[in-house]
RNA sequence: GCCCGGAUGGCGGAAUUGGUAGACGCGUCAGACUCAAAAUCUGGUUAUCGCAAGGUAGUGCAGGUUCGAUUCCUGUUCCGGGCACCA
C-alpha cells in the first residue's frame, strides 16, 4: 500500500465536509479559543503562496487547541469592498459585485484545496447587504455618540441635549471646536441648523472638510496609491489638492485609551511602538505670538514693566491675527530665530508683505502640487519668507515668519517656532537661508551642529538664564499662563480618520441631507442598499458615482461611500453570530467568544486596520454592546512572502555600415543573452562574443555590429528551474517569442534575479494549486511552515519542497512497506521508543504553543528519523505521533489513524500527555571551554558539585594540555549548560 | 525624510533565559541496491592550514561590556514593511 496523497486527501476533505466536522457552536462546558486570520481582499489574481502562510499557521494552531480540549472558533470571510474591483469595472464594464463573486468563488476553491478547518457556515462578506447593514448600523451609533472626556467613554449624543439645555456646554469641551462656549440660554436660542452644527462638532462620526488628491483630467479623486510622482498613475495627468466635504471618525478622542490598551494586549514590541509613534502623544505648550508687519527698531521693542511689546504705529502695524505655535520645547523660547507656518493655512495672504507677495504665491502653488509624503521626504530645503514677523513676548525680538512644506497644517497648530541651535532641521533651514542663529546652550552648542539636549544650562535666555532646560519648561509655562499667551498642551500626531470616499464600491452612508444638515436614517431602513449602476465614473464636482444616480440624489442621500476599512473594523464580531438578523452580534455570543485569542496577519496593517478596529471595539464597549474593549488578545504578524523574480535579457542591435539588415533581423528574431554574458556589457569581449553569436545564429559572417542595447524583461518564474530558463517553454510562453534565439553560457540560459513584491505583473507569482496538485496539501502545508519563522519575510522558493514530501513518505513507511505491505504492529514499545516519542511530543508542544512552526516540522522530522533508526513500527508509539502531527498534516494522519484501526476522526482525539519518567537523564555531555572556546566534552553527572567538576576537569588530558602546567584562574560551571576554564 | 523590522554555510533556516554556532531540510559529492533509471539507504559537506591528531578564522561592517556575545550596548552599511484614499 503506497502513499497516494491525491486520493486520500480528496477522500478526507469530502468526508470531513459531509460530517460537518468543522462546525462549531458556543459550548459553556469547554474553554473557548478564538483563532482569527486577517480576511483577504478577493483580488482577481487569486491566491498566491504568500496568502496561505498565515492561514496555515492559524489552522495548525486551531487544530492543536482543539486536540487540547478547546472549543475553537476559526472562521474565514472576505473583505470584498475596494478600489481594484471598481477600477476593473471602469476598465471592463463588469459590475464589481459580479467580479467580486467570481473572485470569491476562486479564492474558496483555492482555500479548500489546502484543507483548512474553517467553519464556513460563519463566512462573512463585507459587501453583502446583510453584513453592511450592520456596518451602517455601527456607523449610526458612532454618529449618535460623543466622547465624554469626564467619563472617558463614548455616550449617546442625546445626553448632550439635556446637558446643553440645562448648563450650556460648560465642562463639555467641544472637540471639533475647543474654543466654543455657550450657555443654556444661548443653546435654546440657537436654531436647528446651529444646534446640529454644534452637535456635529461633538459626534464620533462627523462631517467636515478635508483635502484630497484631485485629478482634473480624470475628473476624479485619486488614492495615494494612484498618484506617482505628483501625477496620476493612469495617464500621467496633474494632481492637485482639493478641499471636499468628508466624513471623519473622531479617533483622536480615543488616543489615550488606544495607548493605554497596548499594555493589556500581546502585540510585538515593534507593533506597539509603531502604534505609539503613530498616535504620537507629546507634552508641550501652545504659545501665542503677536504678528507685526515689519521690523521694530532695536532698543524700542520692550516695555520693561510688562515684558510685553507695545505697538508703534509708525514703524509697523500689528495684525489682528496672532500666530499660535505648538512646541514641545517651550524652554528654548529665547532661541527662536524664525517661525515656520504650513503653506496651506488660509490666513497667510493676510500677513504677506507686498515685496514677498510673488514669491509666496509661487511657493504656495508649488506646494499644492506636492503630496504629503513628498513634502516630508524632501531632502532639499525649501521655504519662503512672508515679510511678516512674530514678536518674542519676553524680549520683544522680531522673528521672521517663513512658510515651508515640511510643516503640515494638520499637526498641532500648523506652525512651529524654530530653534536652530537645538533642532537639526531648524539648523539646516537657518543655514540654508542664512538666518542668524542664537546660541542659548552655551558650550553645549558648537556652531556646527544642533544639539537637541534637555540638560544644558540656558544662556541668552532672559529670566531663564542659568536654569537646566528640563527644569525651565515648567517655569516658562507658568509665565506664559500668567501672561495669558500660552497653555501647556498635550498634543497627538494622530489625526481623525478620514471616513469617506468618492467612490461607488463601498458601503453607502445611512445619511440623508436636508437643508445642509445631515440626518441619520432610521434603523428600520437599514440596510441602505448600494444602487445598481451601469457606469462607474465620478460624479460632478469631485463627488462619487452615486451623485449620478437620480433616485439617489432625489432622496438627498449621501453620495460618498465608506472606505475599505469600515467593514474590517468589526468583522471579528460578526463571526461570533453571523446570521443574527436582529443585532450585529448578540451580547450572549460576544460574551462567550470574547476577545480574539490569536490574530494572525501582516504588519502592513499596523497603523490602519489594527487601530480602527481597536477604536470601534472601544466605542461598542462604551455603548454597552459588547463586554470587552480590546478586540485582540494576541497578535502574530506573519512575514510577507516576496516574489523571486527572474529576468531575461533581450538585445537590440544596430548594424555598422554595410550591415543594415541586422536591425531588422534582431527585431524579427528576438535574441536573448544569458545573465553571465550580460554582466560583461561594455567590454570588448562582450561585443566580440555577441557578434560571433549573432553571426552563427543568422549564418552570416559579414555581420558587423555597431551597438547593442539590452532590455531586461520579467519572465514567468514557473518556466525557470532555479536560474536556468526552460527555453522550449519560453518559446511557447508568448507568441512573439516563438522564434526566440538564445546566447547561452555553458550550454544553459541563466536568468537574472531580484526579490520583489509578489505580483502578477512581475510574473513571479506561484500558485498554491500547482504545488498542491503535485505534492499534496499536507506537503504544501508543512513546506510553507518549514520555510522559516512565520513572522519573517522571505522570498518564495519552491526548491526544498521535495524534502518535506520525502519526509511524509518516510512517515508512511513506518506503517507500510512497499514490498511487505502492512508492517505496523501492536507490540509493546521499548523504553528507547517511548523516549523518542515523548521527546518529540514535548518539543512539538512547546514549538506549536510559541508559534515556532518551522522548528515544529523539524522536530517531527527528527522524531520520524529516529523511529526509523529504531525500526519502530509499533502502533502504541505511532498513534501518538499521528495525533501530534495531525494539525500540520491532517489528511495523511487521518488516513493512517483509520488504517491502524481507529474509528472516529483524529480531530477528536486527545493530545498525548508526556510521561516524564522516560525523559529523565542523570548525566550529560558538558562542553568544556578554555577561555570561552570549546575544546572538549566530558560526561558529568547532573548533580555534580563545583568541586567535583573542578577535579574532573583538571584531570582531563585536553584541559591539562591547555593549562600547560599552570593553575586555572577560575572554573565557571553552569549546571546543565557548560563549563568554562579561565586561564 | 520619519517610524518599525531584518542580515548566520552554496540555499531556506536552528541556537527558546548571555553558555557546544550551523539542528532540520535543500543542493552537492562519494558509496550501496539496479542491466539501467526512479525510488530508497549509508557517509561527507562553513572557510582555511594539515596525511592525521589538531590548529586558526568565522553569525553584514567597526567598536564596547563579559569568564563567555548570533544574543546586550554604541556607531554604521545594505535590504524589507509602513507613513493617514491600495488592501
Coordinates of C-alpha atoms (C1' of nucleotides) in Angstrom, one line a residue, chain A residues 41 79 82-83 212 223-225 246 270 273 277-278 373 379 493 495 501-502 642 786-787 789 792 806 809 813 843 854 858 861 865 927 934-935 962 977-978 980, chain B residues 1 3-5 10-17 19-21 23-27 39-42 54-58 67-68 80-87:
Chain A
X41 CA -9.4 41.0 -0.2
X79 CA -13.1 41.9 2.7
X82 CA -12.5 48.1 -2.5
X83 CA -10.9 50.1 -5.2
X212 CA -8.0 65.1 -1.4
X223 CA -5.9 57.3 -3.8
X224 CA -2.3 58.0 -2.8
X225 CA -1.6 54.7 -4.4
X246 CA -15.7 64.5 4.1
X270 CA 7.7 46.7 17.4
X273 CA 6.0 51.1 19.2
X277 CA 4.5 56.6 17.4
X278 CA 1.5 56.9 15.2
X373 CA 4.9 62.2 1.5
X379 CA 15.9 66.4 1.4
X493 CA 0.3 63.4 16.0
X495 CA -5.4 62.9 13.1
X501 CA -14.5 58.0 -0.3
X502 CA -15.8 59.5 -3.6
X642 CA 8.1 38.0 -1.6
X786 CA 9.2 24.7 7.2
X787 CA 10.4 27.7 5.2
X789 CA 9.5 31.6 11.2
X792 CA 9.8 36.5 8.9
X806 CA 10.1 12.8 1.2
X809 CA 6.6 9.3 2.5
X813 CA 6.9 3.8 5.5
X843 CA 9.2 19.6 21.7
X854 CA 9.3 25.7 11.4
X858 CA 11.9 19.9 12.1
X861 CA 11.3 15.0 11.1
X865 CA 14.1 9.7 11.6
X927 CA 31.2 21.2 26.6
X934 CA 35.0 24.8 23.4
X935 CA 37.9 22.4 23.4
X962 CA 45.9 23.9 27.5
X977 CA 24.9 24.2 30.3
X978 CA 28.7 24.2 30.1
X980 CA 34.5 27.3 31.1
Chain B
rG1 C1' 13.0 62.3 5.3
rC3 C1' 8.8 55.2 12.3
rC4 C1' 9.4 49.7 12.7
rG5 C1' 11.9 45.3 11.4
rG10 C1' 26.2 27.2 -2.0
rC11 C1' 20.5 28.0 -0.3
rG12 C1' 16.0 28.1 3.4
rG13 C1' 17.0 28.3 8.3
rA14 C1' 18.4 26.3 14.0
rA15 C1' 20.6 28.0 18.6
rU16 C1' 13.5 29.5 23.5
rU17 C1' 16.7 33.0 29.5
rG19 C1' 26.5 29.2 27.7
rU20 C1' 28.9 23.4 22.3
rA21 C1' 27.4 28.3 16.1
rA23 C1' 19.8 21.4 14.3
rC24 C1' 16.3 20.1 10.3
rG25 C1' 15.8 20.4 5.1
rC26 C1' 17.5 21.6 0.1
rG27 C1' 21.7 21.3 -3.0
rA39 C1' 12.7 5.4 -5.5
rU40 C1' 15.4 4.1 -1.2
rC41 C1' 19.6 3.6 2.0
rU42 C1' 24.8 4.9 4.1
rG54 C1' 44.7 19.1 15.8
rG55 C1' 45.0 24.4 14.9
rU56 C1' 43.2 29.3 13.0
rA57 C1' 39.3 32.4 11.4
rG58 C1' 34.1 32.8 11.4
rC67 C1' 34.9 34.1 32.3
rG68 C1' 31.8 33.6 27.8
rG80 C1' 12.2 44.8 3.6
rG81 C1' 7.4 47.0 5.6
rG82 C1' 4.6 51.5 7.0
rC83 C1' 3.9 56.9 6.5
rA84 C1' -3.0 58.6 7.0
rC85 C1' -7.8 57.4 0.0
rC86 C1' -4.3 50.0 -2.1
rA87 C1' -5.9 46.2 0.9

